[in-house]
CSV table of C-alpha atoms in Angstrom, one decimal:
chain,number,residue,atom,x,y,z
A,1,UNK,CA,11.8,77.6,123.7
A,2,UNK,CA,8.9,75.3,122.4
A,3,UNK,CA,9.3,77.2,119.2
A,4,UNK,CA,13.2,76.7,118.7
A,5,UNK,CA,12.6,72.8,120.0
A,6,UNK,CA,10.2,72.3,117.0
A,7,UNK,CA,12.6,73.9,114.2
A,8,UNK,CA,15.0,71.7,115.2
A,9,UNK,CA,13.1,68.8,114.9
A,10,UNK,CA,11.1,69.7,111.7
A,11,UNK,CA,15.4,69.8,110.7
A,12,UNK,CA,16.0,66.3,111.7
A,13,UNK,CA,13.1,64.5,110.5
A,14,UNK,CA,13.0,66.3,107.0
A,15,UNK,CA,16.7,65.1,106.4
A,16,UNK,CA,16.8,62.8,103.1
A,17,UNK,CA,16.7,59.1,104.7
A,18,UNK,CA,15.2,60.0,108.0
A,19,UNK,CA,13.5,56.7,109.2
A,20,UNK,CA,11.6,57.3,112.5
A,21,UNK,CA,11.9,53.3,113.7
A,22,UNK,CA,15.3,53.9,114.3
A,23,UNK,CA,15.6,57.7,115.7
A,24,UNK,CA,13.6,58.8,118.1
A,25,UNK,CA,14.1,62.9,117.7
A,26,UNK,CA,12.4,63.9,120.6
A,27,UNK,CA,14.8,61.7,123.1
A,28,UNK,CA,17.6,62.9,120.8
A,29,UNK,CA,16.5,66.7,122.1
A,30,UNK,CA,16.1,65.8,125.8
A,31,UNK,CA,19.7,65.2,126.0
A,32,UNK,CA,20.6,68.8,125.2
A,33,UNK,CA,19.9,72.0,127.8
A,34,UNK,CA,18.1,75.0,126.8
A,35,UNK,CA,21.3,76.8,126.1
A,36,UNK,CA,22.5,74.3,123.7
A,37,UNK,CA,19.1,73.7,121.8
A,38,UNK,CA,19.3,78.1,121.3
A,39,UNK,CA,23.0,77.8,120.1
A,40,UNK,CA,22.1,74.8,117.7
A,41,UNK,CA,19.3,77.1,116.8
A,42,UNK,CA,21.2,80.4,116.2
A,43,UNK,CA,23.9,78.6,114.1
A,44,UNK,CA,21.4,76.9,111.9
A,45,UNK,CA,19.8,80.5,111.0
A,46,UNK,CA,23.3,82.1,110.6
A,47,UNK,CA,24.0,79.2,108.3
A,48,UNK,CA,19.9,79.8,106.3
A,49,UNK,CA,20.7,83.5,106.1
A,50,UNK,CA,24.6,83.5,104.6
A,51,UNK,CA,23.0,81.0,102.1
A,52,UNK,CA,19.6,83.2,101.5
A,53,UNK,CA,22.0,86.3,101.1
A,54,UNK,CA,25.2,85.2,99.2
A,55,UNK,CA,23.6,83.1,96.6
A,56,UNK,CA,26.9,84.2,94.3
A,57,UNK,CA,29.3,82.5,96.5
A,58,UNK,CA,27.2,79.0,96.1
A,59,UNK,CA,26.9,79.1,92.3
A,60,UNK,CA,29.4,77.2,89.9
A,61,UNK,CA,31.0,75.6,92.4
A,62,UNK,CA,34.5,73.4,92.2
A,63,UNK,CA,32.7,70.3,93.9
A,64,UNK,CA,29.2,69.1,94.9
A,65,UNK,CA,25.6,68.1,92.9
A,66,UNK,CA,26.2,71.7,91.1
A,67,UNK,CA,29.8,71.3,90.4
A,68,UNK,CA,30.8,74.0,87.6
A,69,UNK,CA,32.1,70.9,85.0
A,70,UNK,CA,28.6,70.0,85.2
A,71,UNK,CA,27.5,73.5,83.1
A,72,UNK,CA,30.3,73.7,80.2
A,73,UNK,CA,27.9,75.8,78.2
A,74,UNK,CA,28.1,78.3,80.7
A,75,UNK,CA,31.7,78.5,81.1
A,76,UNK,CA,32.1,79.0,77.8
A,77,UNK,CA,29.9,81.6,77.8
A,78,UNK,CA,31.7,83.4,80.2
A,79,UNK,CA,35.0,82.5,78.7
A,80,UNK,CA,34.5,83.8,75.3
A,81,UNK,CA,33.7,87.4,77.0
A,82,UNK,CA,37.4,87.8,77.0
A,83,UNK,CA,37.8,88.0,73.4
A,84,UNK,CA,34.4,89.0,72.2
A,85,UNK,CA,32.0,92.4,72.6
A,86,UNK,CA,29.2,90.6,71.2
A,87,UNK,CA,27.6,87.7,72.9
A,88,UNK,CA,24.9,85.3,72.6
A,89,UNK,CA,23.5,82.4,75.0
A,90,UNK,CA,20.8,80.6,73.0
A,91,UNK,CA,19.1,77.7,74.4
A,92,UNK,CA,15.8,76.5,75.4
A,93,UNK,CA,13.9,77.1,78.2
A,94,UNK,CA,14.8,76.2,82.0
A,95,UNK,CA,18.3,75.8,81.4
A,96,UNK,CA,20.0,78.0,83.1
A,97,UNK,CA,20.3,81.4,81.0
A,98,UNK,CA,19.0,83.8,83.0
A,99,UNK,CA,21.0,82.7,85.5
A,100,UNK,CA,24.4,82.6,83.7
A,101,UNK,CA,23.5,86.2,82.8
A,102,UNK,CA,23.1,87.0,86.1
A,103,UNK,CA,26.3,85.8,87.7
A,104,UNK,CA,28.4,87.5,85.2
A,105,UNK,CA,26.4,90.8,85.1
A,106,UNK,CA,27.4,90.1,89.2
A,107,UNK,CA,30.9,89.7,88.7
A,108,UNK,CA,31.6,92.7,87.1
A,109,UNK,CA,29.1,94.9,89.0
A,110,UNK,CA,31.1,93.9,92.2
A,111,UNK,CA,34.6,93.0,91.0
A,112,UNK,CA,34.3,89.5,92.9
A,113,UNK,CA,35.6,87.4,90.2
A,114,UNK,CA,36.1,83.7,90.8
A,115,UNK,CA,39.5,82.2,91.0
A,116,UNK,CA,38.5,80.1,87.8
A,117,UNK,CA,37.5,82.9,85.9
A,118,UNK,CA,38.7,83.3,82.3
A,119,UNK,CA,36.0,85.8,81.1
A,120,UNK,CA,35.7,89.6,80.6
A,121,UNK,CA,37.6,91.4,83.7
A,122,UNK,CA,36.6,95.6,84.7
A,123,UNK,CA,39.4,96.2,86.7
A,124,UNK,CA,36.8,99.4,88.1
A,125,UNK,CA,33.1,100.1,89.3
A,126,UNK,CA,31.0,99.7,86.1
A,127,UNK,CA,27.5,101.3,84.3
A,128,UNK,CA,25.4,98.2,83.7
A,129,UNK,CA,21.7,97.9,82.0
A,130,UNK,CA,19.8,95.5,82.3
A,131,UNK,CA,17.0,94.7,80.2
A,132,UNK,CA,13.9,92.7,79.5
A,133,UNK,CA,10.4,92.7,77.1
A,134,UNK,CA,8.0,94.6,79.8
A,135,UNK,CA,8.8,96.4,82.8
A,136,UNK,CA,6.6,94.0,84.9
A,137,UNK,CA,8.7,91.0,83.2
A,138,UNK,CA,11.8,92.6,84.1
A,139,UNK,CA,10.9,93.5,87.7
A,140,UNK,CA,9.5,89.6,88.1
A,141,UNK,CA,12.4,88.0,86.7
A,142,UNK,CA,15.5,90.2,86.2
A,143,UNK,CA,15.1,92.3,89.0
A,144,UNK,CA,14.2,89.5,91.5
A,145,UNK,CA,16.5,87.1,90.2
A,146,UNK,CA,19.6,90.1,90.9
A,147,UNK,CA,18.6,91.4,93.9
A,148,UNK,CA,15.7,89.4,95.7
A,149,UNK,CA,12.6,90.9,97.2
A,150,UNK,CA,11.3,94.3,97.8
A,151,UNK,CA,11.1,95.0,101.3
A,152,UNK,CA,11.1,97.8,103.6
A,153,UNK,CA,14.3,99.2,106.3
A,154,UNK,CA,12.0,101.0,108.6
A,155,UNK,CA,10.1,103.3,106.2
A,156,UNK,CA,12.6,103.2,103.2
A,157,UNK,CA,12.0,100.6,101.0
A,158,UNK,CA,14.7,98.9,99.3
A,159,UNK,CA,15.4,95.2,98.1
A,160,UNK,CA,16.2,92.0,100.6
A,161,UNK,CA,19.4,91.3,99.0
A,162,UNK,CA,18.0,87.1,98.4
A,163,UNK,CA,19.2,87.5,94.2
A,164,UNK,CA,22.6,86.5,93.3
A,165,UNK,CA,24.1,90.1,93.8
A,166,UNK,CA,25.2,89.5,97.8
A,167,UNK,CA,22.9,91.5,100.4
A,168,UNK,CA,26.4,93.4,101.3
A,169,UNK,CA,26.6,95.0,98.5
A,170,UNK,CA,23.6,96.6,97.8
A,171,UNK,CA,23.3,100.2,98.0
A,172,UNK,CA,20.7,103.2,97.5
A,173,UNK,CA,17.5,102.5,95.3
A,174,UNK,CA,16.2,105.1,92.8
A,175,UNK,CA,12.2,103.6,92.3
A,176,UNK,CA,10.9,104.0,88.5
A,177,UNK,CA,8.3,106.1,88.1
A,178,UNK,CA,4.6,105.3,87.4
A,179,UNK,CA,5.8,100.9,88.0
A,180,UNK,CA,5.2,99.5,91.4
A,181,UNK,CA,7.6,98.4,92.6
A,182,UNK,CA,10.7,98.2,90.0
A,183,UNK,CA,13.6,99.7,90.2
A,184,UNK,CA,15.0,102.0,88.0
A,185,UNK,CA,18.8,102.8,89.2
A,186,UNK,CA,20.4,101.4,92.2
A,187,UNK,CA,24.3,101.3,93.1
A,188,UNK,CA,26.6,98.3,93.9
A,189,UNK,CA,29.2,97.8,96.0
A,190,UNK,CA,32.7,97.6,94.2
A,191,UNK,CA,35.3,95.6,95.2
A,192,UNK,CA,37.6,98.9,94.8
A,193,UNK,CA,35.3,100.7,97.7
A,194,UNK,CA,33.7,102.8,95.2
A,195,UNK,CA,30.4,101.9,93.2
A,196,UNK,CA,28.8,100.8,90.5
A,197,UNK,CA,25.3,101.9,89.0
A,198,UNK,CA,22.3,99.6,87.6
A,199,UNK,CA,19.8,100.2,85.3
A,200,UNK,CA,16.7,98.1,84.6
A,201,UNK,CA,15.3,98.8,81.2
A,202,UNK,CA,12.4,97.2,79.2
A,203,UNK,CA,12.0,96.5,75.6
A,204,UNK,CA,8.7,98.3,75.1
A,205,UNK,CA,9.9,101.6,76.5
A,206,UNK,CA,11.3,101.5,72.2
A,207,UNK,CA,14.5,102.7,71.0
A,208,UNK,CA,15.0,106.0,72.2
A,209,UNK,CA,15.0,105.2,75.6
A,210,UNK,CA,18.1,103.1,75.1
A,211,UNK,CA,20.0,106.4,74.0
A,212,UNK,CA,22.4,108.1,76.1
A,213,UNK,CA,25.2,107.3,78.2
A,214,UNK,CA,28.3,104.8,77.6
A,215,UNK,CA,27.7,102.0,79.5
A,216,UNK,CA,30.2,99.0,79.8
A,217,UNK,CA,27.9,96.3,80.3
A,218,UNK,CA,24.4,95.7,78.8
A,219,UNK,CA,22.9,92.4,79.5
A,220,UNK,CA,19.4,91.6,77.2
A,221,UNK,CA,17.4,88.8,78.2
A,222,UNK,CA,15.1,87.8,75.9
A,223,UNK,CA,15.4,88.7,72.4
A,224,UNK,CA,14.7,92.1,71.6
A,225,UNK,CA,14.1,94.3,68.6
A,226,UNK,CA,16.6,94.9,66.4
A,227,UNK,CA,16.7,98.1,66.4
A,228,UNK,CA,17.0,98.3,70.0
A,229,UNK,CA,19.9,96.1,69.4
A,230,UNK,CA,22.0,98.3,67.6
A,231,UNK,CA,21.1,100.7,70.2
A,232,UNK,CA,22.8,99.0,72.9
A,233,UNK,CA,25.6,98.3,70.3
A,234,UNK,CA,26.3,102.1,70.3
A,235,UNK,CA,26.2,102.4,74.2
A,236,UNK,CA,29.2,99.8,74.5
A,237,UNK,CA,31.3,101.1,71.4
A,238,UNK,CA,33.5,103.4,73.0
A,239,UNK,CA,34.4,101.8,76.8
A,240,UNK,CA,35.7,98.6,75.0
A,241,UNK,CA,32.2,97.5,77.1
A,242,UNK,CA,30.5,94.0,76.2
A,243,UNK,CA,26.7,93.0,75.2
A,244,UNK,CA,25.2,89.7,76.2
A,245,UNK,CA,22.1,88.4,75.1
A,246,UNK,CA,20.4,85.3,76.7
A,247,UNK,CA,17.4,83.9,75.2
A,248,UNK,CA,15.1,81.2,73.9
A,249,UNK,CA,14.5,82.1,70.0
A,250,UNK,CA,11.3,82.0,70.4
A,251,UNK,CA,9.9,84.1,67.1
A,252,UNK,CA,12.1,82.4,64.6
A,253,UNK,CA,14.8,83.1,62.1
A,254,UNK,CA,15.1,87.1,63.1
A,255,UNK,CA,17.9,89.3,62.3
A,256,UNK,CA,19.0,89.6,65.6
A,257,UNK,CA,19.2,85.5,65.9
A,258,UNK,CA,20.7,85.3,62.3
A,259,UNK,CA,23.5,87.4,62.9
A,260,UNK,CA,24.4,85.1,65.7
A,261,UNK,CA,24.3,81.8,63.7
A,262,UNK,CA,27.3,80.7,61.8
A,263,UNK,CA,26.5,80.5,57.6
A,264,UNK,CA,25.9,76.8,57.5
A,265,UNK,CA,23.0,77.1,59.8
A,266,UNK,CA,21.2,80.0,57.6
A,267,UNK,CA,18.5,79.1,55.5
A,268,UNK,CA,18.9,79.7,52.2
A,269,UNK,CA,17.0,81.0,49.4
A,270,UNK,CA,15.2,79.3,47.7
């Protein structure tokens, strides 16, 4: 019980405003039986774990410090999915891209779409890549920031379902060969019952390994070769599918940022 007393007040006295002359915490808990202090416990863990576990639900919210008018950029990102196979978020760094990318490559992979939503709909379970420069980037970032850490059920290992994609609808993990740790395919609960596969990809597996199957969502982030580009272009062409890009431009006027920018913002030349 000692232990359960103490989280409860590290709780109270690491509340914003806390000012010990005026609350004394530990008198606060003595009026409370060992029951009670357990029940206040449990609830406050339920409360940690649906928060740790369904980071989607919290993100772009009507109201609050986070409040979705506060992120127009990335409404409009989403919004223009609707109309649009070809996408681009280009911005600079800590800003929010990978995690826009994230919530929509979430929304289809699940079918949980917001009640604002005015983006892209699949109205089924989807094939979804996912891709970044190096496998080790794209397990560190990517992979983490979709579907948290790796972790083990028993002897199986698996994922801890902590990324946006909620822990309930995670499903069974193929492991990439020859990377620790990275995934290669795993499937996704559907709103519809049935499931949809993702893919992690890296840019420095080259071209060829983006050939293959339709896909109808491919999600870059980071800007990536040009050639791998047109690549995933081909993937999408025939399921009416949509590729997103989210990046920092980072090497300059390429071709794959210049065929994003409208003709007044090309150089010219000279």
């Amino acid at each position: 019980m000692s232990a359960v007393v103490d989280h409860i007040v590290g709780l109270i006295t690491s509340q914003e405003g806390f000012d010990p002359e005026t609350f004394d915490p530990d008198q606060f808990i003595r009026q409370f039986d060992d029951d009670t202090l357990q029940e206040m416990y449990d609830l406050h863990v339920r409360e940690e774990d649906y928060k740790k576990f369904n980071r989607f639900k919290t993100l772009f919210p009507d109201e609050g410090p986070f409040r979705r008018q506060l992120y127009p950029k990335h409404t409009e990102f989403f919004r223009v999915g609707k109309k649009w196979r070809e996408r681009c978020f280009m911005a600079a760094n800590r800003v929010g891209k990978t995690v826009g990318g994230g919530y929509e490559t979430t929304c289809h992979l699940t079918g949980q779409y917001p009640h604002w939503w005015e983006g892209k709909v699949f109205h089924r379970p989807v094939r979804w890549w996912v891709a970044g420069d190096t496998n080790e980037t794209t397990r560190d970032i990517l992979q983490t920031e979709l579907l948290g850490e790796v972790t083990f059920d028993g002897a199986r290992k698996t994922v801890d379902g902590s990324g946006i994609i909620p822990k309930d609808c995670i499903g069974s993990v193929i492991w990439k060969q020859g990377v620790q740790n990275f995934v290669d395919t795993i499937n996704i609960k559907h709103s519809t019952g049935r499931w949809s596969k993702l893919s992690f990809k890296s840019f420095d597996q080259g071209r060829k390994s983006f050939q293959g199957t339709a896909k109808e969502g491919i999600w870059l982030d980071e800007e990536c070769p040009e050639d791998v580009y047109s690549e995933c272009l081909m993937r999408v062409a025939t399921t009416r599918g949509i590729l997103m890009l989210t990046f920092t431009p980072l090497s300059g006027m390429s071709d794959v940022v210049l065929s994003f920018l409208p003709a007044d913002m090309r150089p010219t030349a000279e």
